[in-house]
XYZ file of C-alpha atoms in Angstrom:
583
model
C -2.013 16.558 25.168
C -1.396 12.975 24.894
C 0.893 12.847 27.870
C -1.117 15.255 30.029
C -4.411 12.438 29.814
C -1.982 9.477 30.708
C -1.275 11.498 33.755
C -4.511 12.320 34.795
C -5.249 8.670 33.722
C -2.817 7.613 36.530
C -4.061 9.876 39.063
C -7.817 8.359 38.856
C -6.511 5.444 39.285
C -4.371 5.852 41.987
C -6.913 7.450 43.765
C -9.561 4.201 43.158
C -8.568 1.654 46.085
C -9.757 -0.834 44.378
C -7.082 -0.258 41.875
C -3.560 -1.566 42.246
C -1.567 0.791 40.589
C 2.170 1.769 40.985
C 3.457 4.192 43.481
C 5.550 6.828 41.858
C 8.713 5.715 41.981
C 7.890 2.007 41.630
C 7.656 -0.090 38.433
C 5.979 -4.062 38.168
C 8.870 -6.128 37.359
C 9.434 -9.769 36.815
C 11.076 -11.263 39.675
C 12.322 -15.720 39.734
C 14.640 -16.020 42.747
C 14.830 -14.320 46.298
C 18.385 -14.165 48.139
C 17.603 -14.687 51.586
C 20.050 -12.881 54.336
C 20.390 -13.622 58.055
C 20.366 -11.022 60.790
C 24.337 -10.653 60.674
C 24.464 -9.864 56.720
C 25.454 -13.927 56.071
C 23.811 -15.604 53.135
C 21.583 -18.357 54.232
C 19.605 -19.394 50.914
C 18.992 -18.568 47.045
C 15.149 -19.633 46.873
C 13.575 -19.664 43.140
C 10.166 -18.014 44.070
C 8.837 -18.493 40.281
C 4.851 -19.476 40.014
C 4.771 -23.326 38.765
C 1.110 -23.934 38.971
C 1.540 -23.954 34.994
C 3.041 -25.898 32.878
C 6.649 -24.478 33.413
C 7.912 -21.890 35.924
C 6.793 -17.996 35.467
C 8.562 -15.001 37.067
C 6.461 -13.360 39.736
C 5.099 -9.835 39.213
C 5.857 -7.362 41.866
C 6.369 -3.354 42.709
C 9.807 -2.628 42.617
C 12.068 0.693 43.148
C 12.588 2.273 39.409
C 16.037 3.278 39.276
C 15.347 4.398 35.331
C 16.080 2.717 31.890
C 19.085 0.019 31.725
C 20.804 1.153 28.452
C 24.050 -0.059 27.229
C 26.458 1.175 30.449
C 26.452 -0.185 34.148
C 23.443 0.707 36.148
C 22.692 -1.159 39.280
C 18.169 -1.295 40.290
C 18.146 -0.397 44.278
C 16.972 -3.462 46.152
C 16.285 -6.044 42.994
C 18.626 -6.758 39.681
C 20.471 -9.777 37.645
C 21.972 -12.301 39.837
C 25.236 -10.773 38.225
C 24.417 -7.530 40.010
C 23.595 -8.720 43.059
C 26.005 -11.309 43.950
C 28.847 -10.898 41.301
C 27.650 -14.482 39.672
C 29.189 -15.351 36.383
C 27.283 -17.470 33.877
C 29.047 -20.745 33.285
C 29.604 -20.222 29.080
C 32.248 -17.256 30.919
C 33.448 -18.814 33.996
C 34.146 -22.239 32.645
C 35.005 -21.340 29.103
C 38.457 -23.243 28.164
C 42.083 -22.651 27.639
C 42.688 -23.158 24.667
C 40.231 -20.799 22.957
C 41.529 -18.625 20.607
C 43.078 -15.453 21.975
C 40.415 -12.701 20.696
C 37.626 -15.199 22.440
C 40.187 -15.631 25.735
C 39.963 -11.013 25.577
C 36.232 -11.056 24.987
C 35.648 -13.626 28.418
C 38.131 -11.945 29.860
C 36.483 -8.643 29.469
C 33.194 -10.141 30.177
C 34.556 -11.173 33.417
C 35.538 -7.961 34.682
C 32.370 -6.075 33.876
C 30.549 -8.623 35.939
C 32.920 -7.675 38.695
C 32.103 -4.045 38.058
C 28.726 -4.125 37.746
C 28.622 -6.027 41.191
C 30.792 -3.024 42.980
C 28.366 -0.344 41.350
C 25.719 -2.729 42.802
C 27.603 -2.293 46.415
C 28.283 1.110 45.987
C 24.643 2.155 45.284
C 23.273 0.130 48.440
C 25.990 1.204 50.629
C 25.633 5.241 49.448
C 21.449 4.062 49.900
C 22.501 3.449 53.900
C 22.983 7.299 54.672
C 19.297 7.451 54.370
C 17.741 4.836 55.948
C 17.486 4.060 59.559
C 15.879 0.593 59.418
C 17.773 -1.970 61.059
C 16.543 -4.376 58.300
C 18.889 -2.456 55.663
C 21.345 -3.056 58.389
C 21.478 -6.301 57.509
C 21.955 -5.799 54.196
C 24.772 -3.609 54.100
C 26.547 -6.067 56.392
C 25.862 -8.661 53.311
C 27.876 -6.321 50.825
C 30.292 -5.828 53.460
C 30.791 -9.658 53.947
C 30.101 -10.999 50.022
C 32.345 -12.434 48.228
C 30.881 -14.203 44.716
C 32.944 -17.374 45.741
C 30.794 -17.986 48.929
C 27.940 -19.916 45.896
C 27.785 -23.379 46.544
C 27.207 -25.869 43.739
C 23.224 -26.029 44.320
C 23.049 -22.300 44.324
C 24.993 -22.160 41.275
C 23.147 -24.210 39.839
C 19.808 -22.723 40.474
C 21.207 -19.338 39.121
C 22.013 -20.930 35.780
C 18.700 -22.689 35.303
C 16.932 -19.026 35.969
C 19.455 -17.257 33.757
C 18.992 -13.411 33.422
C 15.910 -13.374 35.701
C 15.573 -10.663 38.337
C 15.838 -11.415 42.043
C 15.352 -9.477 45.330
C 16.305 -9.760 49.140
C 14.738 -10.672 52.319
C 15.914 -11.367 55.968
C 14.893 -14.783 57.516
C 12.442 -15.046 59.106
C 10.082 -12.299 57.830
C 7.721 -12.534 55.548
C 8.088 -8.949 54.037
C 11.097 -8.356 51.450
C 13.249 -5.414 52.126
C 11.541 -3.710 48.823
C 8.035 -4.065 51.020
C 8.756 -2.857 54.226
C 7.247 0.878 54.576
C 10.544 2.844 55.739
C 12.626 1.513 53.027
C 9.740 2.418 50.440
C 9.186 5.869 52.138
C 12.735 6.777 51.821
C 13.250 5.509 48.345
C 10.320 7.726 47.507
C 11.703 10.316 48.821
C 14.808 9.895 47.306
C 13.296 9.804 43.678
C 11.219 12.781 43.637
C 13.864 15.228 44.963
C 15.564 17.712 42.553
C 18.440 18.263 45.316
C 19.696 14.628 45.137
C 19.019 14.589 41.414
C 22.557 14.469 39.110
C 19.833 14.958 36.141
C 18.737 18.418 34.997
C 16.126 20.424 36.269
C 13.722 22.863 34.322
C 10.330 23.457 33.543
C 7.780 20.005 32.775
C 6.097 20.676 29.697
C 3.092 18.272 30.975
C 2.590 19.648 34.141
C 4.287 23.192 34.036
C 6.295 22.695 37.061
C 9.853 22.926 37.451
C 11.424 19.590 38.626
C 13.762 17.283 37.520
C 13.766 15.930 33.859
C 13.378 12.102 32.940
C 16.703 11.613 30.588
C 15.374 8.582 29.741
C 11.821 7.456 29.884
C 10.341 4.165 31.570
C 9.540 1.714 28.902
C 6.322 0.670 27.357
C 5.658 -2.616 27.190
C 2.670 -4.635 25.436
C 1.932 -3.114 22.185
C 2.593 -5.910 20.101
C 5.192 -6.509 17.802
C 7.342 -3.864 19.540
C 10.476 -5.146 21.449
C 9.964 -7.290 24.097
C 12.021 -4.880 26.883
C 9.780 -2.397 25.634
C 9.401 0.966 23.354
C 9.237 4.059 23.928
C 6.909 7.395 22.801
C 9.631 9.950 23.628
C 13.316 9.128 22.904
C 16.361 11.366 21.413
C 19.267 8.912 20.426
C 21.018 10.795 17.606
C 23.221 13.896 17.305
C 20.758 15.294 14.326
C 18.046 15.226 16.657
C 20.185 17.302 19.048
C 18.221 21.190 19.495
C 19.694 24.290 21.516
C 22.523 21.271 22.784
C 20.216 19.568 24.512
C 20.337 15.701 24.287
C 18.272 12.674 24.278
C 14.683 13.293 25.951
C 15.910 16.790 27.650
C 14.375 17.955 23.614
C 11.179 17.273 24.999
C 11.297 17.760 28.369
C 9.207 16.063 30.615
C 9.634 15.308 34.425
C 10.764 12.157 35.851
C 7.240 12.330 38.071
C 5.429 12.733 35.012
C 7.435 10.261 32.915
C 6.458 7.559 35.483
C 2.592 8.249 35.748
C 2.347 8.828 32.140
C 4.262 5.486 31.462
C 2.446 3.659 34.114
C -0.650 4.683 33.015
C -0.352 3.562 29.482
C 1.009 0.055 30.980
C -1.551 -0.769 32.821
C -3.947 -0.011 30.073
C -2.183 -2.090 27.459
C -2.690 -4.951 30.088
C -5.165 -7.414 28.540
C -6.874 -8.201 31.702
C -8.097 -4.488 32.524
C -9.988 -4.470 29.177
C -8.882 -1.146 27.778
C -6.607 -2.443 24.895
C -8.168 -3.562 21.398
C -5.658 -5.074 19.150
C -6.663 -4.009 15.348
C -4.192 -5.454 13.167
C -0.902 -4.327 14.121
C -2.214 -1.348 16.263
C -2.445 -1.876 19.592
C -5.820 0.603 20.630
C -6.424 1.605 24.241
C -9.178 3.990 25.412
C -10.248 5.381 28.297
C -12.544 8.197 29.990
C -12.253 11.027 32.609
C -13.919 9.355 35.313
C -15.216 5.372 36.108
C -18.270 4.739 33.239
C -20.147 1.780 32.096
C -18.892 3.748 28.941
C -15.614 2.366 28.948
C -17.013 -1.118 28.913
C -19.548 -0.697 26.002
C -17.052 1.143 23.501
C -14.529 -2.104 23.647
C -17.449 -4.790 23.551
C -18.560 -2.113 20.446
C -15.015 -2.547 18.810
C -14.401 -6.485 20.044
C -17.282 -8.563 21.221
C -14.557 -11.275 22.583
C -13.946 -9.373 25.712
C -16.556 -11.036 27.291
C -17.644 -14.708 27.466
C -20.927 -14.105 29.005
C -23.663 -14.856 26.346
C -26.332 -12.953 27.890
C -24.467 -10.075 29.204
C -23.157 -10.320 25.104
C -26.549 -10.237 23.705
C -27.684 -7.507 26.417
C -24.618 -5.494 25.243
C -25.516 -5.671 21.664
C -29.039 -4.557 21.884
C -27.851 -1.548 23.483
C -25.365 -0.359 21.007
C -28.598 -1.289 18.727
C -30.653 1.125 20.898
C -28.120 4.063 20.935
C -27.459 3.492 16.933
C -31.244 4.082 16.353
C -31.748 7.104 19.175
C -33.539 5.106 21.257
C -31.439 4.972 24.257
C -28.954 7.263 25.804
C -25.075 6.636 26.491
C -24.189 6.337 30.183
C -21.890 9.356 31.248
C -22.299 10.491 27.930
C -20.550 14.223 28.531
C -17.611 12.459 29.996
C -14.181 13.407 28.637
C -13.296 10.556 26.597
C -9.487 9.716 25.236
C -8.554 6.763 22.342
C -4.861 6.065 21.413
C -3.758 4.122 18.858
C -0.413 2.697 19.260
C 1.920 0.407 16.168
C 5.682 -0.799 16.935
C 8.424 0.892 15.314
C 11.674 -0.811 16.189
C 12.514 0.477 19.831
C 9.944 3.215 19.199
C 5.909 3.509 18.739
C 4.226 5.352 16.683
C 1.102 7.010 17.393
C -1.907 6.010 14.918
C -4.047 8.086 15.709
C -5.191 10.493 19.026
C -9.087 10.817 19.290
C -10.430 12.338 21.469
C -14.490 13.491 22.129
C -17.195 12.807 24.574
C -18.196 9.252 25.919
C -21.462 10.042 23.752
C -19.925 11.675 20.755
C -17.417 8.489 20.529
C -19.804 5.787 21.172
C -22.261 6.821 18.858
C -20.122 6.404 15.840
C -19.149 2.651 17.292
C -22.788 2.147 17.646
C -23.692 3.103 14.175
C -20.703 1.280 12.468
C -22.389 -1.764 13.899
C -25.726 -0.455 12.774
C -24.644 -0.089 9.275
C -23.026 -3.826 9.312
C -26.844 -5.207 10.053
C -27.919 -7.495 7.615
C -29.930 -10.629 6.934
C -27.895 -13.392 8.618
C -28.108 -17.351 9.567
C -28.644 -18.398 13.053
C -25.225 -18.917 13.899
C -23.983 -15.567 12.404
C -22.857 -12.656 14.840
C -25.477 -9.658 15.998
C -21.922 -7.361 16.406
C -18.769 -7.989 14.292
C -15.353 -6.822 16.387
C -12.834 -4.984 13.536
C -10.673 -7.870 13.755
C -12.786 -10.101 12.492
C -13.309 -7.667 9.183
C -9.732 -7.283 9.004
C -9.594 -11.280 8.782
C -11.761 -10.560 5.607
C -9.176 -9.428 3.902
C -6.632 -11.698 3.337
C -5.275 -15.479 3.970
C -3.371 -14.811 6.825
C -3.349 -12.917 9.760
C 0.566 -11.925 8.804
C -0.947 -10.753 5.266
C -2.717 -8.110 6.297
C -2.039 -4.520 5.363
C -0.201 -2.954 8.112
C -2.230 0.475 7.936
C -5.455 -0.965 7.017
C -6.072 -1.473 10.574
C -5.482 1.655 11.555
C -7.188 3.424 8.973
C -10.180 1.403 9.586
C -10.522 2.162 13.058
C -10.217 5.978 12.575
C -12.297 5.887 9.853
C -15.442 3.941 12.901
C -13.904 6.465 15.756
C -14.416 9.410 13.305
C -17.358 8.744 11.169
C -15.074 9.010 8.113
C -14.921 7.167 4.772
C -14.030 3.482 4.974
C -10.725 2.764 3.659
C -10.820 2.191 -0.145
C -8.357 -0.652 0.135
C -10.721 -3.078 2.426
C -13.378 -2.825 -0.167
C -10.655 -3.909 -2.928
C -9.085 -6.554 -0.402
C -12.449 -8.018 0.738
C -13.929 -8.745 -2.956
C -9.850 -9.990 -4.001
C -11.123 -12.699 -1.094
C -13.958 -13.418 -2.861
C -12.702 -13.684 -5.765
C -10.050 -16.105 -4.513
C -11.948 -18.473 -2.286
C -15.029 -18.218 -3.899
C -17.180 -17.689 -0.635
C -19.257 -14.864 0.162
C -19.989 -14.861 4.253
C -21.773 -12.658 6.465
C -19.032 -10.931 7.593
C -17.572 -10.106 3.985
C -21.556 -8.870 2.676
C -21.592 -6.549 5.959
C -18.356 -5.376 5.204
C -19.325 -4.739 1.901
C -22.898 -3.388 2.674
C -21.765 -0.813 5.107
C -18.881 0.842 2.967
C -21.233 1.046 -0.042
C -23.814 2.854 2.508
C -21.498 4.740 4.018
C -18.618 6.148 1.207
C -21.602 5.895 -1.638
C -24.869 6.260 -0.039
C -26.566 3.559 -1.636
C -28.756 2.687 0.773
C -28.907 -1.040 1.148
C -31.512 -2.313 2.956
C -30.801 -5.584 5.350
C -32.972 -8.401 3.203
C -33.457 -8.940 -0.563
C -35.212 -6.205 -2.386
C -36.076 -7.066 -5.268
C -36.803 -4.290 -6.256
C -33.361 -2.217 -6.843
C -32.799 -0.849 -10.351
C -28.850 -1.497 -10.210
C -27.714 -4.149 -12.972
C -25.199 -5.269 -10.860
C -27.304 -5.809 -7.557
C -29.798 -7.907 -10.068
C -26.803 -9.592 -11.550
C -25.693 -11.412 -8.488
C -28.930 -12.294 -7.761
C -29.747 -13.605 -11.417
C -26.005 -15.352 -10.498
C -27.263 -17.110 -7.480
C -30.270 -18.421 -8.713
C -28.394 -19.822 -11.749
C -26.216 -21.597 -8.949
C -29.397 -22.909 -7.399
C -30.934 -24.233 -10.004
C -27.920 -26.420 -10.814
C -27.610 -27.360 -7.064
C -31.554 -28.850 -7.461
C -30.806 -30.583 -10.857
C -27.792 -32.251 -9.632
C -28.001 -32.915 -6.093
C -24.405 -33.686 -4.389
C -21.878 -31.218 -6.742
C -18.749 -31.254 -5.285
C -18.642 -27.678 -7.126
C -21.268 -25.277 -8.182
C -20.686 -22.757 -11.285
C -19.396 -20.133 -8.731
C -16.346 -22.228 -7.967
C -15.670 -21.291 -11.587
C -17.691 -18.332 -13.166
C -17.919 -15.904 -10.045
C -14.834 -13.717 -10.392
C -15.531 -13.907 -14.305
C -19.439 -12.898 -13.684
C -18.513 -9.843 -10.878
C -16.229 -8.571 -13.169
C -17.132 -9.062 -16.592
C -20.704 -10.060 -17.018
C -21.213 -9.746 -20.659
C -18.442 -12.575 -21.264
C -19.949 -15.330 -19.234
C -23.645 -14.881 -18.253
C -24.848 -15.887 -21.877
C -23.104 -19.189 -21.571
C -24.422 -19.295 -18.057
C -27.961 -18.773 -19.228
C -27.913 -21.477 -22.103
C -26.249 -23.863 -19.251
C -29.534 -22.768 -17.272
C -31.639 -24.317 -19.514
C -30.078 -28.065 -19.333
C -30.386 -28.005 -15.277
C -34.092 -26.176 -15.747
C -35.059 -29.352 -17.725
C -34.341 -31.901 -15.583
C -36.453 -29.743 -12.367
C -39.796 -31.519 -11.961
C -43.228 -29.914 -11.016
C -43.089 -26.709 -8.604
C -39.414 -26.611 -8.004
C -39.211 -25.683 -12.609
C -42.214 -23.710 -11.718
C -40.472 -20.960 -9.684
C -37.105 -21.912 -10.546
C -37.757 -20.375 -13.914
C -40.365 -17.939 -12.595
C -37.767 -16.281 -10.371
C -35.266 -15.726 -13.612
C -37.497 -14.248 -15.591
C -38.181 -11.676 -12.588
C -34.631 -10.644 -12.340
C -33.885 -10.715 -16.356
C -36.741 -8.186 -16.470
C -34.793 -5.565 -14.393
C -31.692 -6.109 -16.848
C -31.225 -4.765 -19.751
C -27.804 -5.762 -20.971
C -24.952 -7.323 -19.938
C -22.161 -4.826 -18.996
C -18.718 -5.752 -20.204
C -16.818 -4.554 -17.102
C -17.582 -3.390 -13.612
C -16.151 -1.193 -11.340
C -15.080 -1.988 -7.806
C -18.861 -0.446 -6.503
C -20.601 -2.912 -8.960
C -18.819 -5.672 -7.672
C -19.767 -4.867 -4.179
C -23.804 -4.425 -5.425
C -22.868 -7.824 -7.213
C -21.571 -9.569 -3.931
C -24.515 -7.976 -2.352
C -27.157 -9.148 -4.583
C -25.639 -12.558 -4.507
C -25.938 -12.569 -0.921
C -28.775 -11.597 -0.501
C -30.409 -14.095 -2.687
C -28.920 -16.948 -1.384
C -30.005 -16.109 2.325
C -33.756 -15.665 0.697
C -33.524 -19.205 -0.492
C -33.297 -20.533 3.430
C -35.639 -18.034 4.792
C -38.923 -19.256 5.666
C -42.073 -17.589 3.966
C -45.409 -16.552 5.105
C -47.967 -18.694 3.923
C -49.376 -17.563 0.142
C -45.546 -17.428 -1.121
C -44.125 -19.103 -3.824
């Protein structure tokens, strides 16, 4: 299922012209030098074509014939490889290395050497064999160069050039054009040609499990790259590497098998949407969450700015954006394309592999919704320079010091939990108030947090502003907690530290222990208030001690929230203004 959407992913998008998108049979690759050939096959430059309008040299992207995954053994890339590939060139720390090594490190040079001159002959081989199908006199050209080359022929400038780029790709073109030989539409036709057909396959053929067809099947599949955390070459969803995985003798990715067509779109696809600049990737935690939808919809666009508000930098289109999710949360507006076919995967690095998350799949409206009413369920009473929609990283910062300390799975299980309409995770209610209890600070982030799971997993039904109202000991605790806090703030302007620097963790979890002390404290800071401020300083606590009875002596994790809550909330009624006639 997953595979078969990554395909028909591809195949919207290569259909779009605005989209650039690989052809089958091409891959983006990272390319820093050029080796440029004359008419007669004669070298006549090594150019470093690497972008330095930054701050140091980057490889240029560009569509380049996949020859398949590069594993341990010798596989030359048609038209593009390693400078050792292409030209025989051996790295200095091999060429140059000296006499009087010791004899194992003389045998490992040694054999170092000669697979860099066999590597370079499978290069030769594969462009030569490559010449039976092409008629273009510019691959003329080049097979003259193989014919001619020699890796000797390098002068010292070239050489040198080559060591400063290191193991960076390079490709060919003739002087005088502008077009490399990878560009130029008969060479690209016939390599196409070439890589979809089962005849001049040495792979197996059989039936495609994503499309059903029978066609050649991908031994190896292309990697993924951009999922962070994973290897930098890239990971892979389908690999075989072990005997025990071995079924009915077949080996490696012939368990599952998939074609080498399919392979590519389903690969490409899932490339292009982990790119950051196409704005289909959210990065919760350590998975890496793309989404996308049957057809082009605004959709697309308001379920990431739903999940992480930083994907745009336009204020008003931000605000605009906001108020709509606002709108849908409440039924008062519609979602565009909402009976659109709509796909999310979540993606986490396992060594050379990924593991998949979580698959979620739904309508455009079905899946929006639920983003739409997370946020609605985070609403509550804020300062002006608070957020109107919290992204999930920001709530996973919540929950510990460091962005490295967070749970691995919390991530994940927070996300399924907003893409499902689920329960909140248990564990970011416990890792939020261990924050609070830690640093002592209760934001607007951390109170939504906390709001919205105690809504959602216990239906408490807290509203956005003070009520002071609630029966709950706990909610009237943290606000009998705050006011104790401002009362000492007005009798001794300037504190460097407040009595929730010191009692809050003690007062959220075990009231009856510290609020009498707190209370007898109270009465010192209440004497030294003058006129109005005493007035409804002491007004105000005897409001909230009449909704308390007693003092529990412990509270459970869904006190402590109602605590935080409370807390909150009575500090942000302290700075709100009030209609005239108020205290």
């Amino acid at each position: 299922m997953i595979l078969q959407k990554l395909c028909d992913y591809y195949d919207r998008l290569a259909a779009d012209p605005d989209v650039a998108i690989s052809e089958e049979g091409f891959a983006p690759q990272k390319v820093s030098f050029e080796v440029v050939i004359e008419e007669d096959g004669s070298l006549h430059a090594i150019q470093d074509i690497r972008d330095t309008s930054g701050k140091k040299p980057v490889p240029r992207s560009m569509q380049l014939p996949y020859c398949g995954k590069r594993a341990a053994g010798i596989m030359p890339m048609f038209l593009w490889d390693k400078a050792d590939y292409l030209l025989g060139w051996v790295p200095p720390e091999i060429a140059t290395a000296p006499d009087d090594e010791f004899a194992s490190d003389q045998k490992k040079r040694l054999k170092k050497f000669e697979r860099i001159g066999e590597c370079h002959d499978a290069c030769k081989t594969l462009h030569l064999e490559m010449a039976a199908n092409l008629s273009a006199s510019e691959y003329d050209a080049l097979k003259n160069f193989f014919d001619k080359w020699t890796p000797t022929q390098l002068s010292d400038e070239q050489d040198k050039l080559l060591r400063e780029i290191g193991s960076g790709f390079g490709v060919f073109r003739i002087r005088g054009q502008q077009q490399r030989l990878h560009e130029l539409p008969a060479i690209r036709n016939a390599w196409a040609k070439k890589s979809t057909s089962v005849e001049d396959s040495k792979e197996v053929a059989s039936m495609c499990l994503v499309s059903g067809e029978h066609a050649t099947l991908a031994r190896l599949h292309p990697p993924i790259k951009g999922v962070s955390g994973a290897q930098s070459s890239g990971a892979s969803i389908v690999s075989f590497n072990l005997t025990a995985f071995t079924s009915y003798g077949k080996t490696q990715s012939y368990n599952a098998p998939v074609s080498e067509s399919a392979a590519f779109r389903y690969t490409t696809a899932l490339n292009m949407l982990l790119q950051r600049d196409l704005g289909r990737k959210v990065q919760i935690g350590d998975t890496a969450c793309v989404f996308w939808a049957d057809k082009p919809t605004e959709s697309e666009d308001l379920f990431g700015f739903g999940l992480d508000t930083e994907r745009t930098e336009d204020e008003t289109l931000a605000a605009e954006t906001g108020r709509m999710l606002k709108r849908i949360a409440l039924g008062e507006a519609d979602v565009p394309e909402a009976e659109t076919g709509f796909y999310v995967l979540g993606l986490a690095p396992n060594a050379s592999r990924l593991s998949v998350r979580f698959w979620i799949t739904g309508t455009a409206g079905e899946l929006i919704r639920r983003v739409a009413q997370h946020q609605q369920r985070l609403e509550i009473v804020k300062g002006s320079k608070d957020r109107d929609v919290i992204p999930l990283w920001l709530i996973l910062a919540q929950t510990s010091r460091e962005t490295k300390e967070i749970p691995p799975l919390l991530g994940g299980a927070l996300l399924r939990a907003v893409l499902t309409g689920g329960r909140y995770p248990d564990a970011l209610l416990a890792a939020i108030l261990r924050r609070i209890r830690a640093d002592r600070e209760i934001k607007h982030v951390r109170a939504a947090t906390i709001k919205a799971i105690l809504n959602h997993n216990h239906q408490l039904e807290i509203p956005v502003m003070l009520d002071s109202e609630r029966q709950e000991t706990s909610y009237q605790l943290g606000r009998l907690f705050a006011s104790l806090e401002r009362a000492q703030e007005d009798a001794l302007p300037g504190l460097n530290a407040t009595i929730k620097d010191r009692y809050f963790g003690a007062a959220s979890a075990t009231p009856a222990t510290v609020f009498p002390r707190l209370i007898r404290m109270s009465q010192h800071h209440l004497g030294k208030l003058e006129g109005g401020k005493k007035v409804v300083a002491d007004k105000r606590m005897q409001e909230i001690m009449g909704h308390i009875d007693q003092f529990p002596s412990h509270m459970n994790l869904t006190d402590q929230g109602l605590f935080a809550i409370g807390y909150y909330h009575q500090r942000q009624d302290f700075f709100t203004k009030k209609p005239k006639g108020d205290d």
